[in-house]
mmCIF file of C-alpha atoms in Angstrom:
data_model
loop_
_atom_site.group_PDB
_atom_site.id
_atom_site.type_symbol
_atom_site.label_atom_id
_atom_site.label_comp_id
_atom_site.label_asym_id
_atom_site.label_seq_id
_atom_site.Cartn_x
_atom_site.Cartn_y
_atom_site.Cartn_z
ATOM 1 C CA UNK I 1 184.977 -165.534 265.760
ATOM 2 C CA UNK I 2 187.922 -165.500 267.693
ATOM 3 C CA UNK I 3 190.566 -167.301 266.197
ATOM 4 C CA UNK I 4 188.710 -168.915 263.067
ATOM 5 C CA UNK I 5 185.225 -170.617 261.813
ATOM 6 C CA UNK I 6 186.190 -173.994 261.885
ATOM 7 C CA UNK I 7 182.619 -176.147 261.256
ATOM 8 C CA UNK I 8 180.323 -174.598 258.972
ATOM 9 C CA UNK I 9 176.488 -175.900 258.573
ATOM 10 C CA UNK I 10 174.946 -175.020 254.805
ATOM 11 C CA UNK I 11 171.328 -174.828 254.956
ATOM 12 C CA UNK I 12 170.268 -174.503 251.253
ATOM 13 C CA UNK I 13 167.158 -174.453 249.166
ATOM 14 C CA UNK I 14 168.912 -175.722 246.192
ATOM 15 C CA UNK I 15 171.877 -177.734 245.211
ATOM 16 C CA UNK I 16 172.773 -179.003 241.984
ATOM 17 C CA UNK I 17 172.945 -181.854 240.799
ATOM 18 C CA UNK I 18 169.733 -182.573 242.812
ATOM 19 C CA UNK I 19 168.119 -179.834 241.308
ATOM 20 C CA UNK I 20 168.547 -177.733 238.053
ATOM 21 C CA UNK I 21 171.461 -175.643 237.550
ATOM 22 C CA UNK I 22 171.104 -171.863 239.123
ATOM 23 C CA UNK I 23 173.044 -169.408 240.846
ATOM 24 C CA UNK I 24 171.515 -170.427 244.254
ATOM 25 C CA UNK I 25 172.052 -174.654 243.519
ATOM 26 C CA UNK I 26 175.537 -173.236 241.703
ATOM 27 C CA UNK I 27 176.896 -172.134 245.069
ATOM 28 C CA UNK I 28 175.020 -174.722 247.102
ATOM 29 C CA UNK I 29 176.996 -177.107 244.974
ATOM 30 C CA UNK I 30 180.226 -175.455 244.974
ATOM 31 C CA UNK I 31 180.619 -173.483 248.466
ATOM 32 C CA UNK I 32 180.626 -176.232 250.884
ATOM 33 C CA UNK I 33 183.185 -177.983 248.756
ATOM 34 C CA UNK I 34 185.201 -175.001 248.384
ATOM 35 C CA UNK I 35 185.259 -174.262 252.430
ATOM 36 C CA UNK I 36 186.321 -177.911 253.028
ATOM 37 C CA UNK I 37 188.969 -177.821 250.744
ATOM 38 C CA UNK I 38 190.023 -174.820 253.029
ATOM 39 C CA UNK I 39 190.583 -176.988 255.887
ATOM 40 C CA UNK I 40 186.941 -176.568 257.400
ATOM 41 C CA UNK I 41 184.517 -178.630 258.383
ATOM 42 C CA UNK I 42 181.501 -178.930 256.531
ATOM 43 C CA UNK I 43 177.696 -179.923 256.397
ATOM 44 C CA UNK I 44 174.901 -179.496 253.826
ATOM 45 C CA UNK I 45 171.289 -179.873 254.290
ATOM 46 C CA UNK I 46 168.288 -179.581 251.926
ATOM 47 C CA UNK I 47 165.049 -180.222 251.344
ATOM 48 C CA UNK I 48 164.081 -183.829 249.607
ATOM 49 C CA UNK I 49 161.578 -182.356 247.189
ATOM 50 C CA UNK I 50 159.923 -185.335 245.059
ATOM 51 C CA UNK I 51 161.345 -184.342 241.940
ATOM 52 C CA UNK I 52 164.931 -185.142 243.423
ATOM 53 C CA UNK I 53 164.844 -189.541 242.116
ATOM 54 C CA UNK I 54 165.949 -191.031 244.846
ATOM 55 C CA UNK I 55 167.116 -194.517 243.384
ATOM 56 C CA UNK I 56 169.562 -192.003 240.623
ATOM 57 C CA UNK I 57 170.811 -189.999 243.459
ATOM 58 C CA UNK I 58 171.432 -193.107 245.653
ATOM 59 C CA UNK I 59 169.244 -191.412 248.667
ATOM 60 C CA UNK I 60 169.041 -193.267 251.513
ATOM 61 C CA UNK I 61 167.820 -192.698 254.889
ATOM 62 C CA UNK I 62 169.739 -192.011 258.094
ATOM 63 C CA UNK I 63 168.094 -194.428 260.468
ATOM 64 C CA UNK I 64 169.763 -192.644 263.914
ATOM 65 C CA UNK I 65 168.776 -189.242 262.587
ATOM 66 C CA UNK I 66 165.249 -189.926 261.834
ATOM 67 C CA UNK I 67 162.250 -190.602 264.019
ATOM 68 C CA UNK I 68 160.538 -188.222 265.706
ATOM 69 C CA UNK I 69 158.081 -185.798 265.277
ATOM 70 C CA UNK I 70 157.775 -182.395 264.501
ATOM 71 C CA UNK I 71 154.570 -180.558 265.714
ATOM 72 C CA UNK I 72 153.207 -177.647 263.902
ATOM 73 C CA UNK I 73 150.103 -176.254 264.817
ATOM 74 C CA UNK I 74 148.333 -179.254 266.202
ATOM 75 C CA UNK I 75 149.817 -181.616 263.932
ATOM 76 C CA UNK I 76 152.646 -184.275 264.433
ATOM 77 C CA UNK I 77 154.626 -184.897 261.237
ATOM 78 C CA UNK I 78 157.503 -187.552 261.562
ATOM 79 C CA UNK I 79 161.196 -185.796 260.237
ATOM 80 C CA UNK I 80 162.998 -188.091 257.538
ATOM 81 C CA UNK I 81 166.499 -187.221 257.196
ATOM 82 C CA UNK I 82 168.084 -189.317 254.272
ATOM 83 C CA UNK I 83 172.117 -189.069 253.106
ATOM 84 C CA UNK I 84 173.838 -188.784 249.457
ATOM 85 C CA UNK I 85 177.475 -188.116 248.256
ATOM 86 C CA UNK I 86 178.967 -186.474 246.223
ATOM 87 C CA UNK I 87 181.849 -188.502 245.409
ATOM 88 C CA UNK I 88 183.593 -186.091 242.994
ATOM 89 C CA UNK I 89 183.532 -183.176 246.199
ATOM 90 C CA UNK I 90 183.803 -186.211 248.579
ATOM 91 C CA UNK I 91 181.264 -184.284 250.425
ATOM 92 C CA UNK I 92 177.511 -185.617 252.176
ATOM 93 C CA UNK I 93 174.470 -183.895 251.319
ATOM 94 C CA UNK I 94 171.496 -184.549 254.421
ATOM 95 C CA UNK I 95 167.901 -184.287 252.997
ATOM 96 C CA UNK I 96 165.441 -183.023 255.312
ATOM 97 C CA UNK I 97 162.133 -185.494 253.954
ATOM 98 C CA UNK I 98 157.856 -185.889 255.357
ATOM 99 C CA UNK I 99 155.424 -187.133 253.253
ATOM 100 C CA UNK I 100 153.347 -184.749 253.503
ATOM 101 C CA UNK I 101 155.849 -181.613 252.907
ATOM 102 C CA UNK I 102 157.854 -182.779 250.051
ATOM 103 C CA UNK I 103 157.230 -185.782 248.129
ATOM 104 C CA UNK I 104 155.295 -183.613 245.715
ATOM 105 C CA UNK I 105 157.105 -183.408 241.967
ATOM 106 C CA UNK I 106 157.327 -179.750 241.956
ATOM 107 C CA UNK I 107 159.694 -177.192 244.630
ATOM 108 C CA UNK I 108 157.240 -174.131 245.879
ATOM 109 C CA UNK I 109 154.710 -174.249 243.473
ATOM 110 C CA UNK I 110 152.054 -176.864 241.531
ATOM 111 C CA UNK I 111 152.011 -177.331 237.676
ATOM 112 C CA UNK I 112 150.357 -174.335 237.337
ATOM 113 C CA UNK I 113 152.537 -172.130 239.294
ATOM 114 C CA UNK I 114 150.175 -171.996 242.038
ATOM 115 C CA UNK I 115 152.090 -170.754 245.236
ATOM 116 C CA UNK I 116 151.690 -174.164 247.935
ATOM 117 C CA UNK I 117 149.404 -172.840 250.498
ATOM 118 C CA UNK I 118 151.234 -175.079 253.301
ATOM 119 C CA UNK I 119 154.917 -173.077 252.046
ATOM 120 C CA UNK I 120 155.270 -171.715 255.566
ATOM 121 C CA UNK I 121 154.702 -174.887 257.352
ATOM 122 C CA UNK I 122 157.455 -176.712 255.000
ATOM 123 C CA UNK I 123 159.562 -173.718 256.085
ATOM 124 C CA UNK I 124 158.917 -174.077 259.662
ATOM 125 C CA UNK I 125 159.207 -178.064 259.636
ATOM 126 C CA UNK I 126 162.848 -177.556 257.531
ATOM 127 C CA UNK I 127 163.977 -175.445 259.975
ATOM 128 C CA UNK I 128 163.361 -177.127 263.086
ATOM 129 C CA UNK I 129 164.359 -180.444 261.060
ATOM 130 C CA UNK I 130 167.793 -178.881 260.382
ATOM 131 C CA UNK I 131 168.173 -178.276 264.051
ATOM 132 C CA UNK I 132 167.338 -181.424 265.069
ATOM 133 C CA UNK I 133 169.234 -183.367 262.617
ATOM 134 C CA UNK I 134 172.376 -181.517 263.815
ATOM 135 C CA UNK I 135 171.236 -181.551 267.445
ATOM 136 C CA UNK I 136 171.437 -185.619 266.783
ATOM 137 C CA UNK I 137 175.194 -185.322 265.052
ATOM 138 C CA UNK I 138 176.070 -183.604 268.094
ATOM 139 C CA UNK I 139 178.066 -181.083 265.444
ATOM 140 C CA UNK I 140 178.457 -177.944 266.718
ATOM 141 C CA UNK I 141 178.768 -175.326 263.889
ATOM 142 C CA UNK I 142 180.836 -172.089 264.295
ATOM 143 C CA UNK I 143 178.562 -170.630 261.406
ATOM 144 C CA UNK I 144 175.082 -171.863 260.259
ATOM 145 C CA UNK I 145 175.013 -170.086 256.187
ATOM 146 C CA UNK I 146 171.541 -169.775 255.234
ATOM 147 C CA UNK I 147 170.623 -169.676 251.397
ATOM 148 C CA UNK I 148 167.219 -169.323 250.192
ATOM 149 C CA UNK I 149 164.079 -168.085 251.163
ATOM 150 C CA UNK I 150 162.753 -171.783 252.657
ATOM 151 C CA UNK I 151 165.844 -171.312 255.309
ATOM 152 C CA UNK I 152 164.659 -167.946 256.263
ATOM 153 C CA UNK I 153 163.257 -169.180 259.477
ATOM 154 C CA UNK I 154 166.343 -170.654 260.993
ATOM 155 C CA UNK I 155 167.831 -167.776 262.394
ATOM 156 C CA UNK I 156 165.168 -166.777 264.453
ATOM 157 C CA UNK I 157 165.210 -170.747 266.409
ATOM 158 C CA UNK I 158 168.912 -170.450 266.528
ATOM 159 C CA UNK I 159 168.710 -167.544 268.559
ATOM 160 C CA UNK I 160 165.805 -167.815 270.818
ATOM 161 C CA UNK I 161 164.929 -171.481 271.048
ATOM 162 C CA UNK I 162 168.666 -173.300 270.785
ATOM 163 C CA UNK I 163 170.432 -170.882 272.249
ATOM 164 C CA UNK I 164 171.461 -171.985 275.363
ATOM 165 C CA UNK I 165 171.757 -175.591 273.713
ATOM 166 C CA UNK I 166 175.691 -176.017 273.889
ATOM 167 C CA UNK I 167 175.774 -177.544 270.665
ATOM 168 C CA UNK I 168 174.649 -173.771 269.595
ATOM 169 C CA UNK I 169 175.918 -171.810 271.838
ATOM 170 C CA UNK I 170 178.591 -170.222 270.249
ATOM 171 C CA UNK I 171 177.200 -170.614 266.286
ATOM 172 C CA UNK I 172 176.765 -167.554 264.421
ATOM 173 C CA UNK I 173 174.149 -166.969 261.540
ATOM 174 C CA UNK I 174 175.105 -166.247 258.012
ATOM 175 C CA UNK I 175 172.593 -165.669 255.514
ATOM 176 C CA UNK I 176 172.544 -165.076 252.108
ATOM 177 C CA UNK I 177 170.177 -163.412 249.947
ATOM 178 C CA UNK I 178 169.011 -163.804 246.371
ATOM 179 C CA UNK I 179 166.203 -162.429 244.210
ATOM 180 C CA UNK I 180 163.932 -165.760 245.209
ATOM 181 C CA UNK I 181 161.748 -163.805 247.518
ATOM 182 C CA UNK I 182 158.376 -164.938 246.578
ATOM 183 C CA UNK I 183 155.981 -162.569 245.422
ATOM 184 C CA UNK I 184 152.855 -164.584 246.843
ATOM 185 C CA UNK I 185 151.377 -163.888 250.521
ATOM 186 C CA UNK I 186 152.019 -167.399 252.474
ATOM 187 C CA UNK I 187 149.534 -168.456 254.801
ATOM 188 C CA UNK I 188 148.542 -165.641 256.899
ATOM 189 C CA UNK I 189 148.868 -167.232 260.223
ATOM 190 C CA UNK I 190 152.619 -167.942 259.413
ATOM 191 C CA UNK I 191 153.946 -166.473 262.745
ATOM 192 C CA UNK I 192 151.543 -168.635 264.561
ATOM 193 C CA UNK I 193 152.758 -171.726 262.486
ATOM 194 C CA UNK I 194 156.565 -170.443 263.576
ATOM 195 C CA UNK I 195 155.647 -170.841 267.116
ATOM 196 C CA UNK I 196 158.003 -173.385 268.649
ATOM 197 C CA UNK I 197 160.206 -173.406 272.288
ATOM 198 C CA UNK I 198 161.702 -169.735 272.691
ATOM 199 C CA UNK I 199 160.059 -167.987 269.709
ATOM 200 C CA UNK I 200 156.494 -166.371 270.156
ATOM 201 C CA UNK I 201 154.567 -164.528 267.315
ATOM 202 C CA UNK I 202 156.004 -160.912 269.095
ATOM 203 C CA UNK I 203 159.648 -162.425 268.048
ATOM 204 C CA UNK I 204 158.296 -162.260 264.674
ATOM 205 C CA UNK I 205 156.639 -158.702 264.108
ATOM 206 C CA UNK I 206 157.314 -158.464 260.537
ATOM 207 C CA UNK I 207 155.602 -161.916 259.969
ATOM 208 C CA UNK I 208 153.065 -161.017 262.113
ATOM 209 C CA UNK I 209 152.187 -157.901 260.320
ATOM 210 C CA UNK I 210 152.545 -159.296 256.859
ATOM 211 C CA UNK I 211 153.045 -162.989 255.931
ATOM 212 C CA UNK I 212 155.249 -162.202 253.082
ATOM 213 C CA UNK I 213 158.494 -163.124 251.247
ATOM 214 C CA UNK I 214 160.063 -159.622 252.005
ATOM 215 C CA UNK I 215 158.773 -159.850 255.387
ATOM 216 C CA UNK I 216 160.433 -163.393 256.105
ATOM 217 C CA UNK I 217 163.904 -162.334 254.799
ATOM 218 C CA UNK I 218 163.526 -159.533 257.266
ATOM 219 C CA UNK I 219 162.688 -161.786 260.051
ATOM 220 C CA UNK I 220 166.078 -164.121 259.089
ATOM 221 C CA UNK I 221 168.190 -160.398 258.930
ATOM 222 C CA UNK I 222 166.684 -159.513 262.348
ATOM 223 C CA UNK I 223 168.222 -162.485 263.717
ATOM 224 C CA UNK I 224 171.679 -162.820 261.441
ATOM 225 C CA UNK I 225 175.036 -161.813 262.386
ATOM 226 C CA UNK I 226 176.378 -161.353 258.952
ATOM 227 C CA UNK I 227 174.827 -160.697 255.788
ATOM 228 C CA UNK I 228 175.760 -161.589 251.997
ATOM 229 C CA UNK I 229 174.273 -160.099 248.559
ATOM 230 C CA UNK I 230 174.229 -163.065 246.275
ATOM 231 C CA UNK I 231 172.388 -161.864 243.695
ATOM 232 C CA UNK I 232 172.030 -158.295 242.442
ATOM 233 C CA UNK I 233 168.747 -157.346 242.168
ATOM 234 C CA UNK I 234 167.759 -158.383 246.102
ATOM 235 C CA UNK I 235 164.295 -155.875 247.030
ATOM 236 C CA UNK I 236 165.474 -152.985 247.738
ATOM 237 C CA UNK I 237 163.121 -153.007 251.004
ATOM 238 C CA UNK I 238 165.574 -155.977 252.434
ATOM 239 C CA UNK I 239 168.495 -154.787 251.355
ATOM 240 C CA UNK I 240 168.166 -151.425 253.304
ATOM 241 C CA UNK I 241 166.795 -152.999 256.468
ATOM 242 C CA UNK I 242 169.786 -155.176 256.407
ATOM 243 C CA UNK I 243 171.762 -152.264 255.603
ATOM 244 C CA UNK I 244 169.648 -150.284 258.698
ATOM 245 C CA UNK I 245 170.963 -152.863 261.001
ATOM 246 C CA UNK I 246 174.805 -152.167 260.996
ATOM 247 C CA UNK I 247 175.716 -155.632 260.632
ATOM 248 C CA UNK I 248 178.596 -157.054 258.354
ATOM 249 C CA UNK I 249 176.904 -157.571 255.039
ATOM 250 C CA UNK I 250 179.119 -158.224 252.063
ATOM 251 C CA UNK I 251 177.718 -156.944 248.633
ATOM 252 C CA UNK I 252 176.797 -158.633 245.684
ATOM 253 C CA UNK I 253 180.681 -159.124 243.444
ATOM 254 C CA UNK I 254 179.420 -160.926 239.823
ATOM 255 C CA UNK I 255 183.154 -161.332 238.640
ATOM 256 C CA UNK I 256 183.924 -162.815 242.341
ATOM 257 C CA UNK I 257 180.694 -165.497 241.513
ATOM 258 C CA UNK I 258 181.650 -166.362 238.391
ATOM 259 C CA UNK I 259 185.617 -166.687 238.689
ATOM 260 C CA UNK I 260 184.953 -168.476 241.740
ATOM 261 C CA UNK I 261 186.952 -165.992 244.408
ATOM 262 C CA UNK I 262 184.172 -165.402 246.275
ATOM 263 C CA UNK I 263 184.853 -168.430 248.418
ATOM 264 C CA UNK I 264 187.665 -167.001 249.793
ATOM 265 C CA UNK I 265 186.307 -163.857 250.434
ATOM 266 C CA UNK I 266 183.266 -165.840 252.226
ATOM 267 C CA UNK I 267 185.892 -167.921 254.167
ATOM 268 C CA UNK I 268 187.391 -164.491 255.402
ATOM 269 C CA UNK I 269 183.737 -163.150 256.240
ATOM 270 C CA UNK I 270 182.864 -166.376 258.425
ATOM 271 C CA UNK I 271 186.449 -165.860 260.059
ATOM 272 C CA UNK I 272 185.697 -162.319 260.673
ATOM 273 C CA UNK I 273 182.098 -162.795 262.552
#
């Protein structure tokens, strides 16, 4: 990095309190504060899934962030990006929001565990909502940390659709995997769906070949600069393509995650990017 990481963008799938307690909300809670209390610069983004109450949370929308649209497919969906605190962290926490994506009650799958049929396009449209939002801050991040599978198409955007957008310029992808790969096929057109600016369905072979959970951590790897075990039973099919790649990857430490150390050894593995 130079001298040092000194902005760093969170793009999370889960973070507690707004969502039940797991390793993946754990460190989506506790990581962002941690960095800032390093001296960095910090923002987090999630999805506003409808299960997260709104009036409890004290949710409420960013007027100068929101308003436009997001096409996918032929489609125009209007982005929502809403705002809570965190007073205890004194840290923000940016929802991505549609009505169509996620007001439902339940995260990835219905009340009886069906797998959403439209999970890539709620990928996609986080994504590119992320982007945007940050596009708006006019926040340039030294490193973008991705954290669960629903931020897994991020990287590729970052790298062939913002690139040359100088609030991006210089940001480098982290991501972070966990044993949430989903074990359902999304939508077989996915790479289609993923079409947007700089990225074409031949930027995403894997998806293109199979529309799969293993095959969309891939794509994010493909486009990474850094990777992180965060859990320890990641497929093994990721984990050696990541490993294939020869790119900084930091393995999976269970003492580090629970005493809480690893967020200085993830402050030194931003730094070191």
């Amino acid at each position: 990095m130079g001298d040092s990481a000194k902005k760093i963008l969170f793009v999370n799938s889960e973070i507690f309190p707004y969502l039940p307690e797991s390793p993946i909300a754990r460190i989506g809670r506790e990581l962002p504060q941690g960095i800032q209390e390093r001296r960095k610069e910090i923002r987090s983004f999630m999805p506003r899934y409808g299960c997260i109450n709104e009036r409890k949370n004290q949710l409420h929308e960013v007027i100068r962030l929101s308003g436009m649209n997001i096409i996918i497919g032929d489609v125009d969906r209007p982005l929502i990006i809403k705002v809570a605190s965190i007073s205890a962290a004194r840290m923000q926490i940016y929802f991505i929001d549609n009505e169509d994506y996620f007001r439902r009650k339940q995260t990835y799958a219905d009340e009886k565990g069906v797998f959403f049929a439209d999970n890539a396009e709620r990928a996609v449209f986080f994504a590119r909502g992320v982007l945007e939002a940050v596009k708006k801050q006019r926040w340039a991040p030294d490193i973008i940390h991705c954290h669960g599978w629903i931020s897994q198409v991020l990287p590729a955007y970052l790298k062939k659709t913002y690139r040359e957008d100088p609030i991006f310029s210089n940001s480098k992808i982290v991501l972070s995997l966990y044993d949430d790969t989903p074990t359902e096929p999304f939508s077989a057109d996915f790479a289609k769906l993923a079409k947007f600016g700089g990225v074409g369905e031949d930027d995403l072979p894997f998806l293109r070949d199979r529309a799969d959970g293993i095959n969309l951590a891939k794509t994010a790897a493909q486009y990474s600069d850094g990777i992180i075990l965060g859990a320890a039973n990641v497929a093994p099919e990721i984990t050696d393509y990541c490993k294939s790649l020869g790119l900084p990857l930091l393995p999976f430490d269970a003492a580090a995650l629970e005493d809480g150390s690893y967020i200085d050894a993830y402050n030194r593995f931003y730094d070191q990017l």
